[in-house]
């Protein structure tokens, strides 16, 4: 079968298929034929001012059957039957235009040869018929605006006259029975102000939202700006609050490009939208080359950071992922989420023998150390626990890494390790120092500092959410308190990126310390007010904000490096390489021995003093540190033997 025959066969097959689907549109096909006939007669009467010659009438009667069949066949060929015209779009309108052009060309060509009907009628009648057929098919769309004005429903102001806004307004126009009525559009482009946007007036910019709401009696505002900046979201939230209406957010760029933006995709404003964070760009090739086909172990895998590290690591097709945690519930939950070769290790990092056993069994080549106690006020009351987990536990993990030849190690640190004012911060600074001093030759170890993670267990955001849901009050320690914030996903993306940047030790220099770009610090009192507003309530009126006072160990502001530390740019704009001040290795190891003995003796007071002394950026006050605790042996406290 040649190409021409094959093409003709396929065309007839498509035509037959469309005919089968269009059986239910027989009445529409008959109506098309009637409209064509009516248009032909109407144009003929108009051409001859109502006095049509008898011979022309006879020629027209002969032409009518041909035009009726022509209209139905052409419309069938262009797919104008078997459609749900209530949801018709530009595609269906284009197909109707193509069919109209085909019909017009055929009728004009025939009359140019036969000369039975005036050419003006042969041309104008199919054009008129096409317009009438379009009016029939698109009547639900043509009169939707009128019906929408009459229907009762949720009246919306759409912010954004771009692709996302057009998709959103179009979705509401196509589904008037959903009860969503776009009554105003706002856009920051002043050249658009006063114009009509799909039949809806553009009232002005975002700052005109209160006026637009007042004039249109709107109930809700929707921000439909693709990849809106935090400043834009913040402005829209402020104006929605001033207008006393709720605010929803349209989805991102990917959904817009797929033409999927609809009211079903709308979400509430989240605190992440308002904190000034921009999307992180990750060098996926570098991270993939680090993780693909490798054995990866993650400590604290059930925690907020550890579980997100596990999710992202698993996406890069590692040979094995070992999830290590002492909490069986969280460990089980994260393991259930992951595909691939995943192993669970129910181990406390304070148990050196069990840690060594797991490392010897699975022999990982990459380790992410996220296991730690992190709650500042709680650790102020339990400094021995901070020392046991955050310092001695880290020492156990590093020892196990050295024994099995781990190639790359990433320690999750914190901005609280800079000028530590708390037990927690001091313990994490010592963890950094252990990484720096114990990096083996030929290995790449690093510590990564960053601030608070939104949504992590025990952090301020979920705490505020619980207090707001309970009706308040929302507790803030001090009006001056500021913190750095970033999302869990963003933090881990940068941790993986920083891990791929760690330099292999080839000389006397130890591991690396990286600092993540945390953006601008956020005033916690302002954060509380924003979250109350996002819940649809008013701070101070509906929900009180209560100042409770600074807790032990807390600072008003966090820093990301000390004055004595220098930072250098890296290949990633959101990651800085810090040149830290280091504790002398012999002093660090001596202090570690002293902390271990104090932990065994359950000596919280000495643990606190020694943690603060070791972590201080000032030199140790005496050659041997603080006064050692009374000598005691592990046998005195057999229940603490797992801490060795």
XYZ file of C-alpha atoms in Angstrom:
644
model
C 0.000 0.000 0.000
C 1.513 3.331 -1.066
C 1.664 6.403 1.165
C -1.253 8.123 -0.573
C -3.543 5.144 -0.207
C -2.510 4.660 3.417
C -3.209 8.328 4.198
C -6.623 8.144 2.547
C -7.460 4.964 4.449
C -6.443 6.525 7.762
C -8.526 9.640 6.975
C -11.640 7.585 6.299
C -10.970 5.529 9.452
C -10.794 8.705 11.552
C -13.942 9.996 9.880
C -15.780 6.731 10.646
C -14.604 6.873 14.276
C -15.823 10.426 14.654
C -19.109 9.422 13.074
C -19.537 6.677 15.658
C -18.864 9.087 18.514
C -21.217 11.684 16.971
C -24.300 9.459 16.786
C -25.669 11.293 19.781
C -25.250 14.612 17.928
C -27.672 13.779 15.108
C -29.909 16.637 16.140
C -26.940 19.026 16.080
C -26.004 17.819 12.573
C -29.572 18.367 11.392
C -29.547 21.825 12.957
C -26.292 22.622 11.099
C -27.936 21.634 7.819
C -30.974 23.784 8.626
C -28.759 26.758 9.541
C -26.884 26.424 6.249
C -30.132 26.326 4.312
C -31.512 29.293 6.240
C -28.321 31.282 5.660
C -28.454 30.540 1.917
C -32.070 31.640 1.641
C -31.518 34.695 3.833
C -28.496 35.905 1.852
C -30.383 35.306 -1.392
C -33.333 37.410 -0.226
C -30.958 40.108 0.945
C -29.107 40.091 -2.398
C -32.290 40.597 -4.417
C -34.107 42.839 -1.917
C -36.743 40.174 -1.390
C -37.587 39.685 -5.122
C -35.643 36.600 -6.167
C -35.975 35.557 -9.858
C -37.696 32.219 -10.440
C -34.682 30.664 -12.179
C -32.473 31.624 -9.218
C -34.927 29.994 -6.808
C -34.790 26.835 -8.881
C -30.972 26.830 -8.881
C -30.926 27.404 -5.123
C -33.280 24.459 -4.509
C -30.882 22.265 -6.474
C -27.932 23.584 -4.440
C -29.519 23.072 -0.993
C -29.092 19.256 -0.719
C -25.425 19.587 -1.707
C -24.730 22.297 0.892
C -26.542 20.365 3.628
C -24.447 17.267 3.036
C -21.292 19.383 2.652
C -21.836 21.088 6.028
C -22.390 17.832 7.937
C -19.455 16.026 6.316
C -17.071 18.949 6.827
C -18.097 19.422 10.465
C -17.726 15.700 11.062
C -14.261 15.691 9.479
C -13.116 18.526 11.726
C -14.441 16.908 14.900
C -17.340 19.263 15.563
C -19.627 16.469 16.733
C -19.246 14.383 19.870
C -17.894 17.348 21.886
C -18.774 18.682 25.338
C -19.298 22.255 24.223
C -19.772 23.537 27.743
C -15.988 23.071 28.174
C -15.033 24.112 24.627
C -11.859 26.123 24.145
C -9.827 27.840 21.460
C -9.104 24.472 19.829
C -12.791 23.804 19.079
C -13.228 27.382 17.812
C -10.300 26.889 15.439
C -11.771 23.628 14.138
C -15.084 25.393 13.493
C -13.275 28.125 11.561
C -11.450 25.512 9.459
C -14.723 23.804 8.640
C -16.300 27.151 7.693
C -13.404 27.980 5.362
C -13.699 24.541 3.716
C -17.458 24.913 3.183
C -17.109 28.449 1.814
C -14.326 27.480 -0.574
C -16.300 24.483 -1.895
C -19.524 26.459 -2.497
C -17.710 29.394 -4.123
C -15.718 27.040 -6.369
C -18.862 25.236 -7.560
C -20.753 28.455 -8.254
C -17.758 29.931 -10.028
C -18.153 27.077 -12.522
C -21.962 26.664 -12.668
C -22.906 30.360 -12.334
C -26.360 29.508 -10.949
C -26.264 31.574 -7.738
C -24.537 34.971 -7.374
C -20.981 34.624 -6.045
C -21.765 37.137 -3.284
C -24.417 34.733 -1.981
C -22.158 31.695 -2.468
C -19.549 33.414 -0.271
C -21.688 35.132 2.375
C -24.103 32.233 3.052
C -21.429 29.747 4.330
C -19.836 32.529 6.373
C -23.162 33.359 7.988
C -23.867 29.665 8.577
C -20.488 29.248 10.284
C -21.250 32.156 12.618
C -24.645 30.683 13.452
C -23.161 27.232 14.094
C -20.585 28.835 16.366
C -23.290 30.715 18.262
C -25.175 27.466 18.838
C -22.096 25.614 20.069
C -20.604 28.373 22.187
C -23.832 29.797 23.553
C -22.988 28.453 27.034
C -19.707 30.378 26.919
C -21.088 33.476 25.181
C -23.791 33.965 27.790
C -21.828 32.640 30.772
C -20.970 36.138 31.976
C -24.624 37.132 32.022
C -25.612 33.976 33.895
C -22.724 34.418 36.301
C -23.958 37.861 37.233
C -27.330 36.395 38.079
C -26.066 33.374 40.051
C -25.331 33.500 43.726
C -21.896 32.219 44.719
C -18.505 32.933 46.212
C -17.295 36.213 44.739
C -13.556 36.272 44.050
C -10.902 38.870 43.305
C -8.112 37.339 41.194
C -4.677 38.911 41.656
C -2.662 38.473 38.461
C -3.597 38.932 34.802
C -0.954 36.540 33.440
C -1.186 32.897 32.383
C -2.078 31.634 35.859
C -4.796 34.260 36.271
C -6.224 33.530 32.813
C -6.297 29.805 33.535
C -8.010 30.383 36.863
C -10.639 32.818 35.566
C -11.248 30.547 32.567
C -11.849 27.598 34.881
C -14.487 29.553 36.782
C -16.153 30.735 33.574
C -16.320 27.203 32.212
C -17.924 25.920 35.408
C -20.529 28.496 36.485
C -22.450 25.921 38.495
C -19.499 25.605 40.871
C -20.655 28.860 42.443
C -17.355 30.731 41.976
C -17.757 34.185 40.467
C -14.720 36.267 39.429
C -15.815 39.847 40.058
C -12.502 41.722 39.769
C -8.919 41.249 38.592
C -5.866 43.076 39.945
C -2.487 43.378 38.227
C 0.661 45.356 38.941
C 1.060 46.360 35.273
C -0.524 49.811 35.163
C -1.129 49.573 31.394
C -3.713 46.878 32.163
C -5.721 48.950 34.630
C -9.268 49.702 33.531
C -9.255 47.046 30.808
C -11.365 43.915 30.588
C -9.822 40.529 31.345
C -11.980 37.706 29.946
C -15.025 39.850 30.658
C -13.864 40.847 34.166
C -12.623 44.355 34.892
C -9.029 44.961 36.018
C -9.509 47.362 38.918
C -5.882 48.239 39.634
C -2.880 46.862 41.509
C -2.587 44.742 44.640
C -2.857 47.819 46.861
C -6.334 48.405 45.384
C -7.618 45.121 46.837
C -9.561 46.738 49.722
C -11.303 49.106 47.287
C -12.078 46.286 44.832
C -13.516 44.155 47.622
C -15.663 47.015 48.877
C -17.051 47.842 45.418
C -17.712 44.271 44.294
C -18.748 42.717 47.633
C -16.066 40.057 47.128
C -15.627 37.258 49.646
C -12.155 35.944 48.807
C -8.907 36.950 47.069
C -6.739 34.533 45.067
C -3.094 35.260 44.258
C -2.527 33.812 40.768
C 0.992 35.047 40.025
C 3.414 32.415 38.754
C 6.369 32.053 41.149
C 5.305 35.084 43.159
C 8.089 36.594 45.250
C 7.776 36.606 49.054
C 7.388 40.391 48.875
C 4.396 40.005 46.555
C 2.822 37.356 48.782
C 3.424 39.503 51.839
C 1.826 42.543 50.171
C -1.180 40.499 49.057
C -1.585 39.072 52.574
C -1.418 42.553 54.109
C -4.000 43.945 51.679
C -6.289 40.928 52.179
C -6.116 41.544 55.900
C -6.928 45.219 55.359
C -9.864 44.197 53.153
C -11.004 41.641 55.747
C -11.080 38.758 53.233
C -9.224 35.463 53.053
C -6.330 34.849 50.647
C -5.563 31.727 48.625
C -2.448 30.941 46.555
C -2.352 29.476 43.041
C 0.072 26.591 42.291
C 3.531 27.024 40.798
C 4.946 27.293 37.311
C 4.724 23.607 36.378
C 0.964 23.441 36.874
C 0.523 26.714 34.988
C 2.483 25.406 31.997
C 0.303 22.291 31.929
C -2.803 24.477 31.935
C -3.952 22.928 35.196
C -4.543 25.986 37.356
C -8.039 25.728 38.793
C -9.788 26.441 42.069
C -9.148 22.826 43.108
C -5.428 23.631 43.173
C -5.711 26.617 45.470
C -4.041 26.428 48.876
C -3.867 28.579 51.956
C -1.001 31.006 52.430
C 1.790 29.288 54.337
C 4.354 30.909 56.569
C 7.078 29.826 54.105
C 5.507 32.152 51.536
C 6.167 35.163 53.749
C 9.693 34.571 55.025
C 11.637 35.872 52.043
C 13.147 32.544 50.952
C 13.844 31.992 47.258
C 13.856 28.590 45.582
C 17.178 26.771 45.974
C 19.030 25.635 42.862
C 20.853 22.345 43.344
C 23.688 20.930 41.261
C 22.002 17.562 40.839
C 24.900 16.095 38.882
C 27.343 16.701 41.742
C 24.959 15.263 44.337
C 24.122 12.278 42.154
C 27.785 11.477 41.534
C 28.280 11.536 45.321
C 25.322 9.256 46.165
C 24.438 7.030 43.195
C 25.465 3.428 43.744
C 26.958 4.150 47.200
C 26.215 2.862 50.690
C 24.784 5.723 52.762
C 24.134 5.733 56.519
C 21.990 8.399 58.184
C 21.959 8.842 61.953
C 18.872 10.392 63.518
C 17.006 9.154 60.433
C 13.641 9.421 62.153
C 14.008 13.104 63.009
C 12.894 16.108 60.998
C 16.220 16.670 59.251
C 17.296 13.027 59.162
C 14.064 11.824 57.564
C 14.247 14.486 54.854
C 17.885 13.555 54.184
C 16.734 9.939 53.822
C 14.012 10.892 51.338
C 16.313 12.955 49.179
C 19.210 10.479 49.348
C 16.904 7.624 48.309
C 15.925 9.553 45.170
C 19.525 9.381 43.869
C 19.558 5.573 43.559
C 22.116 4.621 46.233
C 23.162 0.984 46.594
C 21.994 0.890 50.227
C 20.444 3.311 52.708
C 20.996 2.506 56.397
C 18.566 4.355 58.667
C 19.909 4.589 62.233
C 17.812 5.931 65.098
C 16.963 5.055 68.699
C 13.251 5.864 68.269
C 11.527 2.803 66.798
C 8.314 4.578 65.770
C 9.976 7.344 63.784
C 12.471 4.875 62.338
C 9.666 2.601 61.149
C 7.708 5.524 59.668
C 10.525 6.864 57.502
C 11.554 3.371 56.358
C 7.969 2.728 55.208
C 8.144 5.792 52.950
C 11.254 4.784 51.043
C 11.714 2.483 48.076
C 14.862 0.591 47.228
C 17.342 -1.187 49.448
C 16.666 0.269 52.904
C 17.879 -1.136 56.239
C 16.732 -0.070 59.707
C 19.190 0.030 62.602
C 17.567 0.593 66.011
C 20.653 1.968 67.767
C 21.479 4.748 70.227
C 24.624 6.577 69.091
C 25.706 6.770 72.762
C 26.302 3.020 72.651
C 29.763 2.864 71.056
C 29.793 -0.917 70.660
C 26.439 -1.042 68.848
C 27.409 1.866 66.592
C 30.654 0.102 65.678
C 28.746 -3.126 65.002
C 26.328 -1.436 62.576
C 29.158 0.281 60.723
C 31.131 -2.966 60.487
C 28.062 -4.840 59.186
C 27.014 -2.402 56.461
C 30.323 -0.571 55.842
C 28.881 2.725 54.541
C 30.988 5.021 52.386
C 28.915 8.156 53.129
C 27.489 9.175 56.519
C 25.067 11.984 57.366
C 25.116 12.579 61.116
C 21.829 14.227 62.118
C 21.253 12.515 65.475
C 21.258 15.082 68.289
C 19.363 16.578 71.186
C 18.349 20.067 70.067
C 15.855 21.725 72.437
C 17.678 24.574 74.143
C 15.704 25.044 77.422
C 15.419 21.280 77.995
C 19.152 20.720 77.597
C 19.899 23.579 79.980
C 18.304 21.388 82.638
C 20.025 18.197 81.408
C 23.572 19.100 80.338
C 24.867 15.548 80.861
C 22.373 14.318 78.260
C 23.586 16.991 75.828
C 27.170 15.890 76.396
C 26.307 12.183 76.114
C 24.461 12.453 72.791
C 25.749 15.537 71.006
C 29.420 15.176 71.966
C 30.190 11.609 73.022
C 27.681 10.196 70.539
C 29.294 12.174 67.736
C 32.689 10.877 68.906
C 31.357 7.305 68.696
C 30.106 7.834 65.154
C 33.396 9.410 64.043
C 35.377 6.542 65.568
C 33.223 4.013 63.709
C 33.659 6.011 60.479
C 37.446 5.856 60.826
C 37.393 2.113 61.520
C 35.492 1.205 58.332
C 37.022 3.878 56.090
C 34.038 6.173 55.515
C 34.939 8.457 52.613
C 32.553 11.325 53.227
C 30.965 12.504 56.487
C 28.469 15.363 56.949
C 27.731 16.689 60.433
C 24.500 18.674 60.905
C 25.419 21.727 62.978
C 23.549 24.882 63.959
C 23.927 28.637 64.169
C 23.723 28.167 67.957
C 27.281 26.775 67.810
C 28.494 30.335 67.106
C 29.293 32.166 70.373
C 27.320 29.442 72.181
C 25.243 30.777 75.053
C 23.467 27.480 75.670
C 24.443 23.935 76.541
C 22.982 22.806 73.251
C 25.037 25.329 71.262
C 28.207 24.412 73.149
C 27.675 20.711 72.493
C 27.219 21.321 68.758
C 30.343 23.495 68.627
C 32.299 20.621 70.146
C 30.774 18.336 67.537
C 32.148 20.647 64.836
C 35.555 20.590 66.505
C 35.570 16.788 66.549
C 34.848 16.752 62.802
C 37.716 19.187 62.187
C 40.238 17.264 64.283
C 39.294 13.704 63.331
C 39.047 13.868 59.556
C 41.327 11.063 58.282
C 43.790 11.595 55.463
C 42.042 10.791 52.181
C 38.524 11.430 53.540
C 36.189 14.417 53.117
C 34.442 15.398 56.349
C 32.432 18.568 56.895
C 30.007 20.305 59.253
C 27.081 22.348 57.916
C 25.651 25.237 59.960
C 22.148 26.569 59.499
C 19.343 28.033 61.554
C 15.816 26.993 62.439
C 13.911 24.601 60.202
C 10.262 25.395 59.564
C 7.934 22.659 60.762
C 10.556 20.597 62.591
C 9.331 18.950 65.771
C 9.492 21.368 68.677
C 10.267 24.417 66.565
C 8.434 27.683 66.969
C 6.153 27.363 63.920
C 4.277 24.172 64.922
C 4.208 25.474 68.489
C 2.489 28.662 67.339
C 0.079 26.625 65.191
C -0.996 24.538 68.182
C -1.479 27.635 70.301
C -3.522 29.344 67.583
C -5.722 26.265 67.100
C -6.318 26.228 70.852
C -7.470 29.843 70.728
C -4.311 31.322 72.229
C -2.483 32.855 73.794
C 0.556 32.654 71.533
C 3.685 32.851 73.670
C 6.733 34.858 72.566
C 9.788 35.184 74.761
C 10.720 38.743 73.797
C 9.692 41.335 71.212
C 13.349 41.726 70.154
C 13.971 38.032 69.537
C 15.032 37.180 65.955
C 15.849 33.885 64.252
C 16.905 32.589 60.855
C 14.493 30.211 59.119
C 14.501 27.914 56.134
C 12.327 25.029 54.970
C 13.233 21.430 55.688
C 13.510 20.579 51.994
C 15.660 23.615 51.242
C 18.003 22.933 54.169
C 18.580 19.328 53.128
C 19.125 20.232 49.484
C 21.898 22.562 50.589
C 23.283 19.996 53.049
C 23.625 17.475 50.210
C 25.191 20.136 48.033
C 27.642 21.107 50.772
C 28.483 17.454 51.341
C 29.503 17.127 47.700
C 31.800 20.171 48.125
C 33.759 18.855 51.131
C 37.449 18.675 50.273
C 39.471 15.506 50.708
C 42.100 15.897 53.413
C 45.583 15.563 51.950
C 47.693 17.334 54.582
C 47.516 18.615 58.118
C 44.263 20.507 57.565
C 41.137 18.943 59.012
C 37.552 18.886 57.817
C 35.469 21.730 56.408
C 32.747 23.906 57.899
C 30.039 25.273 55.641
C 27.489 27.956 56.412
C 24.158 28.118 54.599
C 22.678 31.401 53.422
C 19.770 31.878 55.799
C 18.429 35.071 54.268
C 17.218 37.815 56.564
C 16.515 37.170 60.256
C 12.846 37.084 61.217
C 11.453 38.861 64.272
C 9.622 36.140 66.214
C 6.919 38.529 67.409
C 6.221 39.518 63.783
C 6.147 35.841 62.845
C 3.506 35.191 65.505
C 1.382 38.064 64.205
C 1.635 36.809 60.610
C 0.616 33.305 61.592
C -2.398 34.595 63.509
C -3.450 36.648 60.477
C -3.005 33.632 58.196
C -5.438 31.740 60.399
C -8.056 34.410 59.636
C -7.869 36.001 63.087
C -6.543 39.278 64.420
C -3.543 39.522 66.745
C -4.346 41.124 70.058
C -8.081 41.004 69.383
C -8.996 37.414 68.554
C -5.774 35.854 69.856
C -3.458 37.400 72.420
C 0.329 37.393 72.118
C 1.885 36.855 75.525
C 5.486 37.881 76.298
C 6.990 35.240 78.599
C 10.625 36.375 78.934
C 13.865 34.946 77.592
C 14.485 31.341 78.633
C 17.814 29.971 79.916
C 20.421 29.644 77.174
C 18.538 31.723 74.601
C 20.041 34.640 72.690
C 18.190 37.570 71.214
C 19.953 37.096 67.890
C 21.774 34.180 66.274
C 24.976 34.511 64.256
C 26.396 32.280 61.540
C 30.098 32.871 62.248
C 32.300 34.451 64.895
C 34.354 37.607 64.397
C 37.482 35.449 64.356
C 36.163 33.203 61.591
C 36.522 34.029 57.923
C 34.141 32.876 55.234
C 34.792 32.344 51.548
C 32.403 31.894 48.623
C 31.864 28.470 47.080
C 30.545 27.365 43.702
C 27.021 27.590 45.169
C 25.626 31.069 45.958
C 23.792 29.827 49.067
C 26.782 28.076 50.659
C 29.812 29.766 52.272
C 33.008 28.031 53.355
C 33.957 29.035 56.910
C 37.551 29.039 58.140
C 36.852 28.263 61.820
C 38.810 28.845 64.992
C 39.924 25.435 66.220
C 40.453 23.970 69.664
C 43.839 22.333 70.129
C 43.366 18.576 69.507
C 45.000 17.537 72.795
C 42.819 19.959 74.740
C 39.715 18.704 72.912
C 40.472 15.045 73.567
C 41.293 15.722 77.229
C 38.016 17.564 77.610
C 36.224 14.670 75.934
C 37.627 12.253 78.498
C 36.529 14.541 81.310
C 33.003 14.835 79.861
C 32.756 11.072 79.532
C 33.650 10.577 83.163
C 31.224 13.301 84.268
C 28.428 11.695 82.241
C 29.127 8.352 83.885
C 28.989 10.055 87.279
C 25.704 11.790 86.379
C 27.395 15.103 87.142
C 25.235 17.678 85.370
C 26.956 20.644 87.016
C 30.428 19.634 85.853
C 29.132 18.722 82.364
C 27.658 22.175 81.973
C 30.819 23.964 83.119
C 33.092 21.802 80.985
C 30.915 22.130 77.880
C 30.893 25.906 78.165
C 34.619 26.061 78.901
C 35.632 23.838 75.996
C 33.281 25.532 73.551
C 34.397 29.040 74.482
C 36.341 30.811 71.734
C 38.661 32.051 74.471
C 41.653 29.889 75.559
C 41.105 27.369 78.362
C 41.586 29.201 81.714
C 44.017 26.555 83.074
C 46.364 24.061 81.396
C 44.144 21.210 82.542
C 40.745 22.781 82.133
C 38.394 23.005 85.071
C 38.777 20.918 88.168
C 38.202 17.284 87.274
C 35.278 15.513 88.902
C 35.974 12.885 91.545
C 37.544 9.816 89.997
C 35.020 7.076 89.574
C 34.812 3.908 87.534
C 32.079 2.801 85.134
C 31.316 -0.069 87.540
C 29.988 2.500 90.060
C 27.106 3.177 87.645
C 26.572 -0.064 85.716
C 23.358 1.252 84.205
C 25.402 3.952 82.433
C 27.872 1.565 80.813
C 26.176 2.107 77.444
C 27.564 5.651 77.444
C 31.180 4.545 77.114
